[in-house]
Tab-separated table of C-alpha atoms in Angstrom:
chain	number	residue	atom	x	y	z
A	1	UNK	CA	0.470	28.496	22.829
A	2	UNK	CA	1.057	24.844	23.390
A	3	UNK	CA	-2.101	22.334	23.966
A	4	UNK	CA	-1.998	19.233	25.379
A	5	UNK	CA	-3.688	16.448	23.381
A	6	UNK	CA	-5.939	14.815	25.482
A	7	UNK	CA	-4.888	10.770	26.056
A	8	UNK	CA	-6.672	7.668	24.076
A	9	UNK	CA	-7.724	5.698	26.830
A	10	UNK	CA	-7.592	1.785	25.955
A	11	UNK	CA	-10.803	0.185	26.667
A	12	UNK	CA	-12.500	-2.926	26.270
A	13	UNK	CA	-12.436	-4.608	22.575
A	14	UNK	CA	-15.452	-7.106	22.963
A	15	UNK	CA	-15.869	-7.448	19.501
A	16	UNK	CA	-12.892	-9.319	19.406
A	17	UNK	CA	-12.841	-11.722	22.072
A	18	UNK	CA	-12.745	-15.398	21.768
A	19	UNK	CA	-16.292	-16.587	23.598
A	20	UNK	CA	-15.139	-19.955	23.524
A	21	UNK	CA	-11.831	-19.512	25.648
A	22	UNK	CA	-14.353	-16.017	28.195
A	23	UNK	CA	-17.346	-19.139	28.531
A	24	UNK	CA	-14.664	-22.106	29.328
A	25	UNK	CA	-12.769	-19.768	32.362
A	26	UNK	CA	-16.821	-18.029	33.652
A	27	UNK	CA	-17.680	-21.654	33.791
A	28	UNK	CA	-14.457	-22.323	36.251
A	29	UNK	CA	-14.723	-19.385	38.343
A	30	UNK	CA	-18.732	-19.805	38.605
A	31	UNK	CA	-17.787	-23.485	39.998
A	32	UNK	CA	-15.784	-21.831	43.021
A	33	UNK	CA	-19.390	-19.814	44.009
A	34	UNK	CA	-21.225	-22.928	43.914
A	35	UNK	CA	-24.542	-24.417	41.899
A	36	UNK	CA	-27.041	-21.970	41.688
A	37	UNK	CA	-29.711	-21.878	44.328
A	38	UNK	CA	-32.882	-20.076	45.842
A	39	UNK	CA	-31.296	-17.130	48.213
A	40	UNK	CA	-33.235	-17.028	51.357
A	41	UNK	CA	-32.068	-14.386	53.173
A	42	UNK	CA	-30.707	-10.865	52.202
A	43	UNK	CA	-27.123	-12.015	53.782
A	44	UNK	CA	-27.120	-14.758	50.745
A	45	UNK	CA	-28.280	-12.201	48.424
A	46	UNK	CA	-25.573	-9.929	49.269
A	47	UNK	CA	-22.746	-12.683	49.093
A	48	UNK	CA	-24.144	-13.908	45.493
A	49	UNK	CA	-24.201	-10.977	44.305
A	50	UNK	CA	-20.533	-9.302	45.037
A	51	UNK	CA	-19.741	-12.824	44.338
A	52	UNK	CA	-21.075	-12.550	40.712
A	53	UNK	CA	-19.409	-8.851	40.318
A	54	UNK	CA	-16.263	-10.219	41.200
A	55	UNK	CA	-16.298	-13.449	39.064
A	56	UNK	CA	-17.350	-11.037	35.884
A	57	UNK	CA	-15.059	-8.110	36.735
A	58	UNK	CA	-11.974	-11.218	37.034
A	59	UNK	CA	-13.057	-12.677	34.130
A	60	UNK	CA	-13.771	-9.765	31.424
A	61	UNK	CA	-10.150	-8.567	32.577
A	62	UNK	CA	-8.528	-11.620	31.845
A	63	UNK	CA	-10.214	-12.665	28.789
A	64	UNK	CA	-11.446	-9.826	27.101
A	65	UNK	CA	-8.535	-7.453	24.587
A	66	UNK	CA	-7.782	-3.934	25.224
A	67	UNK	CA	-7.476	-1.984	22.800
A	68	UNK	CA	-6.151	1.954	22.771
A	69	UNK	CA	-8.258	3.772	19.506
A	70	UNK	CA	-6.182	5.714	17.365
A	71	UNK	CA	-7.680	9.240	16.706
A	72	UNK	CA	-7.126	8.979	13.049
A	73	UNK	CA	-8.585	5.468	12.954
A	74	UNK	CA	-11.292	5.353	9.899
A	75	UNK	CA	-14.730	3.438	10.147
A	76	UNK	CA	-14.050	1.994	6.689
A	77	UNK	CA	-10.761	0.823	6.776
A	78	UNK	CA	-10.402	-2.900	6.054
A	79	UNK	CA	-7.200	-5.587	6.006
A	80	UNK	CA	-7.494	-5.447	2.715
A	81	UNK	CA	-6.289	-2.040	2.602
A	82	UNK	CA	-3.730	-2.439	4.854
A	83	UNK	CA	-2.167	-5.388	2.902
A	84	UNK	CA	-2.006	-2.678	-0.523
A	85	UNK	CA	-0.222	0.113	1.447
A	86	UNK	CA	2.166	-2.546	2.946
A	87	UNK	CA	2.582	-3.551	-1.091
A	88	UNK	CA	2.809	0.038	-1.522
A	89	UNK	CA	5.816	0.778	0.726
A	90	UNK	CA	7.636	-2.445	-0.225
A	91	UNK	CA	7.419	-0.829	-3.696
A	92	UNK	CA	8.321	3.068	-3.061
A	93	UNK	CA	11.334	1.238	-1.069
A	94	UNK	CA	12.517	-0.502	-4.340
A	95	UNK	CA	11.758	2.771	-6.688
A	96	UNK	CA	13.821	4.971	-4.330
A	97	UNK	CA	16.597	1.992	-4.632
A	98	UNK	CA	16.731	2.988	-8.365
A	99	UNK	CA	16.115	6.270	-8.492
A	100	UNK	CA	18.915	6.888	-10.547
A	101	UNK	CA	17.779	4.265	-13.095
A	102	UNK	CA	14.752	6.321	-14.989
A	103	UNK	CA	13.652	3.416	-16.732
A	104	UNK	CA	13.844	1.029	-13.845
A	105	UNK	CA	10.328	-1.713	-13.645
A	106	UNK	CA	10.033	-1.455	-10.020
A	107	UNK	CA	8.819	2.862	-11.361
A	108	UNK	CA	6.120	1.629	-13.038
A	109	UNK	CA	5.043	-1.263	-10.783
A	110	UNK	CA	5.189	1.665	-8.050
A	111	UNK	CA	2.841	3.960	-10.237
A	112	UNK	CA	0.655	1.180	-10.818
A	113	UNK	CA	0.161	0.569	-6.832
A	114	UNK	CA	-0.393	3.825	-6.171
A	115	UNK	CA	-3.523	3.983	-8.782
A	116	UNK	CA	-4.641	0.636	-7.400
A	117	UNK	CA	-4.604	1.951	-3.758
A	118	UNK	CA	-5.676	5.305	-4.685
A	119	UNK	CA	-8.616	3.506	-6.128
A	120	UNK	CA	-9.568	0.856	-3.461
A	121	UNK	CA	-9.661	3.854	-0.735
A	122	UNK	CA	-12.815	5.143	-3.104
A	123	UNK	CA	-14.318	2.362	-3.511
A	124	UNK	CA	-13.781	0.456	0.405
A	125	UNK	CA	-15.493	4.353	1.233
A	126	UNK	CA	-18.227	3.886	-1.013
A	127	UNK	CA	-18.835	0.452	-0.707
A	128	UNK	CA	-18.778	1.090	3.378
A	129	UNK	CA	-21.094	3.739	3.784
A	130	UNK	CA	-23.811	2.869	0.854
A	131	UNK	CA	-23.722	-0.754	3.357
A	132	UNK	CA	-24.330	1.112	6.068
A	133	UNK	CA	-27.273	3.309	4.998
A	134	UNK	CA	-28.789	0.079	3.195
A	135	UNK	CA	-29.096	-1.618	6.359
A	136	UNK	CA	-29.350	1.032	9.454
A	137	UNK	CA	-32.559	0.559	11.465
A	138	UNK	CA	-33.449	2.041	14.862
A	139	UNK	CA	-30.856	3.668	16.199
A	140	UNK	CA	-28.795	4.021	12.955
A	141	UNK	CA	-31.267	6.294	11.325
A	142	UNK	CA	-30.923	9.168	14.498
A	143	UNK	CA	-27.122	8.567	13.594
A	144	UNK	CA	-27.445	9.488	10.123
A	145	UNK	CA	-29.240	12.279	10.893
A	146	UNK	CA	-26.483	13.600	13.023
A	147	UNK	CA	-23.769	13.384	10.538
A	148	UNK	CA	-25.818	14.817	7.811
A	149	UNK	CA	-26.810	17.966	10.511
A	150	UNK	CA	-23.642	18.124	12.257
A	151	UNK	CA	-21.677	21.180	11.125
A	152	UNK	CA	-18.354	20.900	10.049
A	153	UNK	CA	-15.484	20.318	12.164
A	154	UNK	CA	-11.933	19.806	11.868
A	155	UNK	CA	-12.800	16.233	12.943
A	156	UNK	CA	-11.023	17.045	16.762
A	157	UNK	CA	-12.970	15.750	19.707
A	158	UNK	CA	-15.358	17.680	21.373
A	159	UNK	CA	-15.006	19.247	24.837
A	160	UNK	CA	-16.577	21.044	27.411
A	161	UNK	CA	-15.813	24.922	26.980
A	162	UNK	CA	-15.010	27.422	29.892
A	163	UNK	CA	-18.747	27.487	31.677
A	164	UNK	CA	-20.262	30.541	32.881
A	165	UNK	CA	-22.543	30.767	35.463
A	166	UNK	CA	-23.722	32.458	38.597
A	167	UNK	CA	-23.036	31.967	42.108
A	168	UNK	CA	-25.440	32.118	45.190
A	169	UNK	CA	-25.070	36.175	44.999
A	170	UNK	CA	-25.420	36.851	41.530
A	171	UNK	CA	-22.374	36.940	40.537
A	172	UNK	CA	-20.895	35.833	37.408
A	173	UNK	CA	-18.446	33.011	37.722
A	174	UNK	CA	-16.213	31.182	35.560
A	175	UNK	CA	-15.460	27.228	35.807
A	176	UNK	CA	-12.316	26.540	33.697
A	177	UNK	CA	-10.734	22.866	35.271
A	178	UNK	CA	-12.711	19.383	35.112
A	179	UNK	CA	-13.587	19.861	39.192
A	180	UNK	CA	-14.968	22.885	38.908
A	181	UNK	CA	-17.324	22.185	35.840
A	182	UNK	CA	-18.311	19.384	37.274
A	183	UNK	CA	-19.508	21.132	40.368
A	184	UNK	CA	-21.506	23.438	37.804
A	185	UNK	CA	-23.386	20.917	36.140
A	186	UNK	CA	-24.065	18.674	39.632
A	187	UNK	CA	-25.868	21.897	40.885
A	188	UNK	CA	-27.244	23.138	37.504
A	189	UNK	CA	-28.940	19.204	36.374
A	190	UNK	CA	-29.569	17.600	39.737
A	191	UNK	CA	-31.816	19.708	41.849
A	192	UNK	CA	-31.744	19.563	45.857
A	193	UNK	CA	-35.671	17.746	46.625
A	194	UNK	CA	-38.224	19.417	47.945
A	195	UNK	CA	-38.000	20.320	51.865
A	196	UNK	CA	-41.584	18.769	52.557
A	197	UNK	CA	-43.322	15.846	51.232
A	198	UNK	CA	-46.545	16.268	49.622
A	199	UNK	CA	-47.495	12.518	50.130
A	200	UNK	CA	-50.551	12.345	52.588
A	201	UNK	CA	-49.699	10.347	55.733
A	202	UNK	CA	-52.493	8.451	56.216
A	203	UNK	CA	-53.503	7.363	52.671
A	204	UNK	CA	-55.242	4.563	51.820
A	205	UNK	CA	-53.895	2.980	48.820
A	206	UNK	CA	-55.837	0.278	46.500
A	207	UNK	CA	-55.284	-3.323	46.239
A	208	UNK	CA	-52.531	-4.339	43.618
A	209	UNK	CA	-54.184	-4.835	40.557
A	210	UNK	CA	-52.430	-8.686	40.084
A	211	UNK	CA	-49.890	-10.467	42.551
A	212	UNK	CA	-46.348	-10.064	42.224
A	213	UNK	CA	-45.404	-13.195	40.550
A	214	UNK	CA	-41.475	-14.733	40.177
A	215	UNK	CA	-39.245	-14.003	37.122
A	216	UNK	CA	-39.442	-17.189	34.629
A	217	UNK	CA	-36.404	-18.530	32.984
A	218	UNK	CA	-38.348	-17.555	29.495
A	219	UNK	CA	-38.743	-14.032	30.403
A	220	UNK	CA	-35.244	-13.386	31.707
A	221	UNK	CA	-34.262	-14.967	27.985
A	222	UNK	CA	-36.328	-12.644	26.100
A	223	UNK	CA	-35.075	-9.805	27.967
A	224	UNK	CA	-31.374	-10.924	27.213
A	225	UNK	CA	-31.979	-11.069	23.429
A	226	UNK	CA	-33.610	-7.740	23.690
A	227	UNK	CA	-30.567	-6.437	24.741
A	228	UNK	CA	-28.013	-4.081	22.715
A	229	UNK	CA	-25.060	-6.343	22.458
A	230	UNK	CA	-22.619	-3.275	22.437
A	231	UNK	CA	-23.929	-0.618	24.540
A	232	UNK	CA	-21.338	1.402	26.471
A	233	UNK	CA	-20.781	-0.465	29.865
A	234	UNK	CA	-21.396	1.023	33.192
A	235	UNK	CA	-18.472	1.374	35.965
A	236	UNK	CA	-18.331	-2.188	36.463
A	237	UNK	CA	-17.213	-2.575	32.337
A	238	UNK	CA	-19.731	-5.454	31.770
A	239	UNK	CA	-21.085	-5.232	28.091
A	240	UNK	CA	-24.708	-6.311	27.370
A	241	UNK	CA	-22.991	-8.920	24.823
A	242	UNK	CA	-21.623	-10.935	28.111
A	243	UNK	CA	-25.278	-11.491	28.997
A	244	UNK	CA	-25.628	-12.826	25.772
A	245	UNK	CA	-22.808	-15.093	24.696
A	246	UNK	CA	-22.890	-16.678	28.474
A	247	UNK	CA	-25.902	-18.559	29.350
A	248	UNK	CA	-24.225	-20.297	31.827
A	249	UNK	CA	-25.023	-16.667	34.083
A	250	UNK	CA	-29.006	-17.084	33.554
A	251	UNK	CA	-29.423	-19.597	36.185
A	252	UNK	CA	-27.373	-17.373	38.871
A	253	UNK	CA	-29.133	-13.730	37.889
A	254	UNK	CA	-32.595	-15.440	37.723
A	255	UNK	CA	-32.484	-16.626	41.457
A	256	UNK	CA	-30.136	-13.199	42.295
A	257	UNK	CA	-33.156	-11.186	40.801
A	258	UNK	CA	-36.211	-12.791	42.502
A	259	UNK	CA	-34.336	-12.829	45.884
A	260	UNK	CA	-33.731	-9.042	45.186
A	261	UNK	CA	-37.727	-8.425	44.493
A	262	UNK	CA	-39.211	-11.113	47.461
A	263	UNK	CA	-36.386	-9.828	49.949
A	264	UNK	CA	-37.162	-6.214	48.988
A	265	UNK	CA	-33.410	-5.490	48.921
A	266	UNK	CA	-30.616	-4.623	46.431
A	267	UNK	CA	-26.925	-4.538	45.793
A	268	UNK	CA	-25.169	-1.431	46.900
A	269	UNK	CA	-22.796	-0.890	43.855
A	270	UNK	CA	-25.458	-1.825	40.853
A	271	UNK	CA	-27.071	1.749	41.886
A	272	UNK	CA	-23.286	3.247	40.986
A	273	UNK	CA	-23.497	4.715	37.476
A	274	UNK	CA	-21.126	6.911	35.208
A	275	UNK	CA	-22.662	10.372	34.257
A	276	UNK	CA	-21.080	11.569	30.320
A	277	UNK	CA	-22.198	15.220	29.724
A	278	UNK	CA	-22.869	15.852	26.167
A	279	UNK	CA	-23.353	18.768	23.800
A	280	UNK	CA	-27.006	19.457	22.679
A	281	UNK	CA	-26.512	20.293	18.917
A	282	UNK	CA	-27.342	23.508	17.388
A	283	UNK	CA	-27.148	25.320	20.746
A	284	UNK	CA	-26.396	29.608	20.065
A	285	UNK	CA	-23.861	29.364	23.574
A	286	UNK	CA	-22.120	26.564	24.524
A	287	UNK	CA	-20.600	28.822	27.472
A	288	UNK	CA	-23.609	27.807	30.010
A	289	UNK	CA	-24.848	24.585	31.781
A	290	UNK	CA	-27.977	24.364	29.843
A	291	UNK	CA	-26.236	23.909	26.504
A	292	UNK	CA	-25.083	20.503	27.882
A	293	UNK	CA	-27.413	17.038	28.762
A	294	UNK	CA	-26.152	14.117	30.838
A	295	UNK	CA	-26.663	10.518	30.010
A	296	UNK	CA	-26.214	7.889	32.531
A	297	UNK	CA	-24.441	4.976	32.239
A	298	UNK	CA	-25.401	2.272	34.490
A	299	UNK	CA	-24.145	-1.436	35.610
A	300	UNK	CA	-25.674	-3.886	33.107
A	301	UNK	CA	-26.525	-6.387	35.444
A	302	UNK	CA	-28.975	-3.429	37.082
A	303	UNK	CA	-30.585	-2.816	33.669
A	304	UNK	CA	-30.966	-5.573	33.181
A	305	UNK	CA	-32.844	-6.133	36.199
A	306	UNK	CA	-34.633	-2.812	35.471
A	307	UNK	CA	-35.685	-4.030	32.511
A	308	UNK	CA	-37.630	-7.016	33.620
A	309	UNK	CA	-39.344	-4.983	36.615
A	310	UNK	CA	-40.487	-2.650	33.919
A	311	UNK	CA	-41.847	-5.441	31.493
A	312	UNK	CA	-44.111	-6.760	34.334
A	313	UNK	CA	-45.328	-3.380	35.587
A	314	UNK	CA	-46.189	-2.393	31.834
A	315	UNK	CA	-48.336	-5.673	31.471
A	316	UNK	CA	-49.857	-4.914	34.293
A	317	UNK	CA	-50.157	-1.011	33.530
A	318	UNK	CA	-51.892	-2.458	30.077
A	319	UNK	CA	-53.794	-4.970	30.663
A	320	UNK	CA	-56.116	-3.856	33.476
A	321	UNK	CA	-56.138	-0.364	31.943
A	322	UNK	CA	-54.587	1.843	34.590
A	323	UNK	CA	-53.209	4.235	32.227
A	324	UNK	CA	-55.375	6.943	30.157
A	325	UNK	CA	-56.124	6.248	26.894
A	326	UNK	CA	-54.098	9.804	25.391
A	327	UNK	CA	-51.209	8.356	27.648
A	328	UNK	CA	-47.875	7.770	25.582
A	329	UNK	CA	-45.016	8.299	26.848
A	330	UNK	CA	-43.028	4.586	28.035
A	331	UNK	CA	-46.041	2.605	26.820
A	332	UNK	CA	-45.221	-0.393	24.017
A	333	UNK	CA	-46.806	0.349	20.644
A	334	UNK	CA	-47.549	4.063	21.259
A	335	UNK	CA	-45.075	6.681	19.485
A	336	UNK	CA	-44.185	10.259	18.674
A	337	UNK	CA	-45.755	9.877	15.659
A	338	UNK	CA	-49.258	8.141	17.434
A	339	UNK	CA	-49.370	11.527	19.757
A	340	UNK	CA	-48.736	13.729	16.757
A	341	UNK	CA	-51.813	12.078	14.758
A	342	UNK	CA	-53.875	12.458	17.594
A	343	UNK	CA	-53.284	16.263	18.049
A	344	UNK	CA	-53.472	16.643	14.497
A	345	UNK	CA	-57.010	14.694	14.677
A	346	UNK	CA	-58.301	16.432	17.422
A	347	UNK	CA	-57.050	20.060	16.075
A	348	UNK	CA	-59.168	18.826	13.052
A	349	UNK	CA	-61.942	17.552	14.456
A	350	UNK	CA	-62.207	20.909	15.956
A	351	UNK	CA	-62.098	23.026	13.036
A	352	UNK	CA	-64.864	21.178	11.356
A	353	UNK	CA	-67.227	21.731	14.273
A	354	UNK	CA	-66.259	25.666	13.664
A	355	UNK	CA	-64.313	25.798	16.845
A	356	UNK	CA	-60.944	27.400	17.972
A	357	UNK	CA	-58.568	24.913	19.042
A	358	UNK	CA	-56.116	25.908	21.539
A	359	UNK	CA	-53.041	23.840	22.504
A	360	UNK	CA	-50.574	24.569	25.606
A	361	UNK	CA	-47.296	22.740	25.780
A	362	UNK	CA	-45.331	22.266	28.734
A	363	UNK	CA	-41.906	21.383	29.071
A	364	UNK	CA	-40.454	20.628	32.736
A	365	UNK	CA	-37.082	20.400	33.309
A	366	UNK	CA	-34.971	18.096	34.502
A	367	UNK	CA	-37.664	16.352	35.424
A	368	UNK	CA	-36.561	12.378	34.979
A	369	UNK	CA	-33.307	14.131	37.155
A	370	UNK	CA	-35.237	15.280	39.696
A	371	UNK	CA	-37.680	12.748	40.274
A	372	UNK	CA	-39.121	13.267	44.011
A	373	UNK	CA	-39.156	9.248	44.974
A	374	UNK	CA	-41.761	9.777	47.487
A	375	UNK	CA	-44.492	11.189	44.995
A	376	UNK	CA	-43.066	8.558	42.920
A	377	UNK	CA	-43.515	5.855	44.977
A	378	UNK	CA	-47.168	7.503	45.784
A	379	UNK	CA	-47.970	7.436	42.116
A	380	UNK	CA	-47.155	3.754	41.696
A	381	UNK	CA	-49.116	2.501	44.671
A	382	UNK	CA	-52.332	4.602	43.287
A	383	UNK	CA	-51.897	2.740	40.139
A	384	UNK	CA	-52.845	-0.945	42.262
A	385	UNK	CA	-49.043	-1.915	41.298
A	386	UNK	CA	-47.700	-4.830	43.484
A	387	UNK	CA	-45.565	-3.762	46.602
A	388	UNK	CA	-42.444	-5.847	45.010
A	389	UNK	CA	-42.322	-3.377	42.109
A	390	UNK	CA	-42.709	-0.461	43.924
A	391	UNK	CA	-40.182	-1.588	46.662
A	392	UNK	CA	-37.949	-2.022	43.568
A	393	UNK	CA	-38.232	1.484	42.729
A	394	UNK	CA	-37.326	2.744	46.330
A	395	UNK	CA	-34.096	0.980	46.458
A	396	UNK	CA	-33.103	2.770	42.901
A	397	UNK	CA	-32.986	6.664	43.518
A	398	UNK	CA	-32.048	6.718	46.846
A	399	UNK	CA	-28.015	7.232	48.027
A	400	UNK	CA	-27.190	7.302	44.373
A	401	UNK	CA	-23.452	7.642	43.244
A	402	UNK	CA	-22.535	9.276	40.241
A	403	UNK	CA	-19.182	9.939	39.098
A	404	UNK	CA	-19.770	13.327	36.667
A	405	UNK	CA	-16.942	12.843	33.432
């Protein structure tokens, strides 16, 4: 049976682009939109916006290397390398010249090479990995994790198995083609909404807690640097590093973002995002949907915007003390580990007052998927939040596009 390798698709190599040459060419195209200005109307908004997209889009194109990955390329491999197996070659190319001449130099120089290459492999491996570990933090250390945990593979690339499931009248189904899985996990992960609201009609909602105030040149900096420089892109194939190594774009997103908030509207394509399905390790039956979780991948320019809303609404969340105290989940400073020491101490506390301590865990599915934005929406204006922020949140969920992949 013959298989088809699947293609390397060449993507976007921002590591190795020239900022100098991608700022000098933003900076010319940004000069054809104009100095940037307050945007009073949404029709402004609208035009700075696509106008942005398509300066970016032109530019990254333009200035920014594509590169196709090899699927034998190695994390560790360095020039250095490459310059001893070029040596190498030069070498065997010689010995095989005299191969009829045992006691030939260009044998031993050849054996020699070989024990020198042989050895910088080990030690470039070494050196490379006992770097890495020395200096992962954050995200790293789940990394790590996986590799030590993953069983081993023949180092192929994973893929989405034949999927099993059931149709509306029970019965069993298979999904074989790229289509047709994707059809199984767009009904399996994102649930149809509820056919009635359960939002009261004629609810009388609190006072905001503190007045919407305007993004400040300082906080959209903060939130820049905060950023992880190379997070996979969303459709649009803008890196978080662009944000970074460009702050000639701060003045245009900082008056793009507070028209979006005060004109309660938002840019059509930034709610486009790419979904990736992935495996969940250790699952006994990769056959069914379940075995699989999606990630989204979103415009960067949208999360970044995302980002800021959610900064304000948590200062406000935490400073007038809106959420309860055993509340941990999306708050700064609170953990896993802070909810595990509190169940522990309570569980404890318990025990030494000669009491039974009982604990029920739930766990709802899909339930950041399936968020009903109405109840949502509900929620946030119960919690005294400013209308700007929750008018931020209404434009987000609704007529969605996701590409499945």
């Amino acid at each position: 049976m013959t298989v088809t390798a699947a293609p390397s698709l060449p993507t976007l190599n921002y590591r190795e682009t020239d900022w100098k040459k991608f700022n000098v060419k933003l900076k010319a195209e940004l000069g054809r939109l104009g100095p940037p200005t307050v945007l009073a109307t949404k029709d402004e908004f609208q035009t700075t916006a696509k106008g942005l997209k398509t300066v970016l889009g032109k530019v990254v194109s333009e200035e920014v290397p594509m590169t196709c990955p090899h699927p034998h390329n190695k994390r560790w491999w360095t020039k250095d390398l490459t310059k001893i197996r070029n040596d190498l070659k030069t070498l065997s190319k010689a010995s095989h010249s005299f191969r009829t001449v045992p006691g030939h130099p260009s044998h031993t120089m050849r054996r020699e090479k070989v024990a020198e290459y042989n050895k910088a492999i080990r030690m470039t491996k070494k050196d490379h990995w006992v770097s890495w570990l020395e200096e992962a933090t954050g995200s790293d250390l789940w990394i790590t994790n996986k590799y030590i945990t993953s069983p081993l593979g023949d180092g192929g690339k994973l893929h989405i198995l034949t999927l099993v499931t059931k149709d509306d009248k029970g019965n069993m189904v298979t999904a074989t083609d790229n289509e047709s899985k994707s059809e199984v996990f767009t009904k399996t992960l994102f649930l149809p909404p509820p056919p009635q609201s359960a939002v009261l009609l004629d609810f009388t909602y609190p006072e905001p807690a503190a007045p919407w105030t305007d993004i400040t040149e300082e906080q959209l900096h903060k939130s820049i640097t905060k950023l992880s420089l190379y997070k996979a892109p969303g459709p649009d194939g803008v890196a978080n590093i662009v944000f970074q190594c460009c702050p000639v774009l701060q003045p245009y997103l900082l008056f793009l973002f507070n028209a979006a908030l005060s004109l309660h509207t938002y840019y059509s394509p930034w709610r486009e995002s790419v979904t990736v399905i992935l495996h969940k390790p250790g699952h006994p039956d990769y056959l069914v949907p379940k075995a699989y979780r999606p990630i989204a991948l979103m415009n960067m320019t949208a999360k970044l915007l995302s980002a800021l809303v959610t900064n304000w609404a948590s200062y406000i969340l935490e400073t007038h003390g809106l959420l309860p105290p055993a509340h941990f989940g999306g708050r700064p400073g609170c953990s896993t580990e802070d909810s595990l020491l509190l169940l522990e101490t309570t569980i404890k506390h318990a025990w030494r007052q000669r009491k039974v301590a009982s604990v029920l865990f739930l766990d709802i599915e899909g339930a950041f998927l399936n968020t009903v934005t109405d109840q949502l929406l509900h929620n946030m204006c119960k919690q005294h939040l400013p209308p700007e922020i929750v008018g931020f949140t209404e434009h987000l969920p609704l007529q969605a596009f996701l590409h499945v992949s």
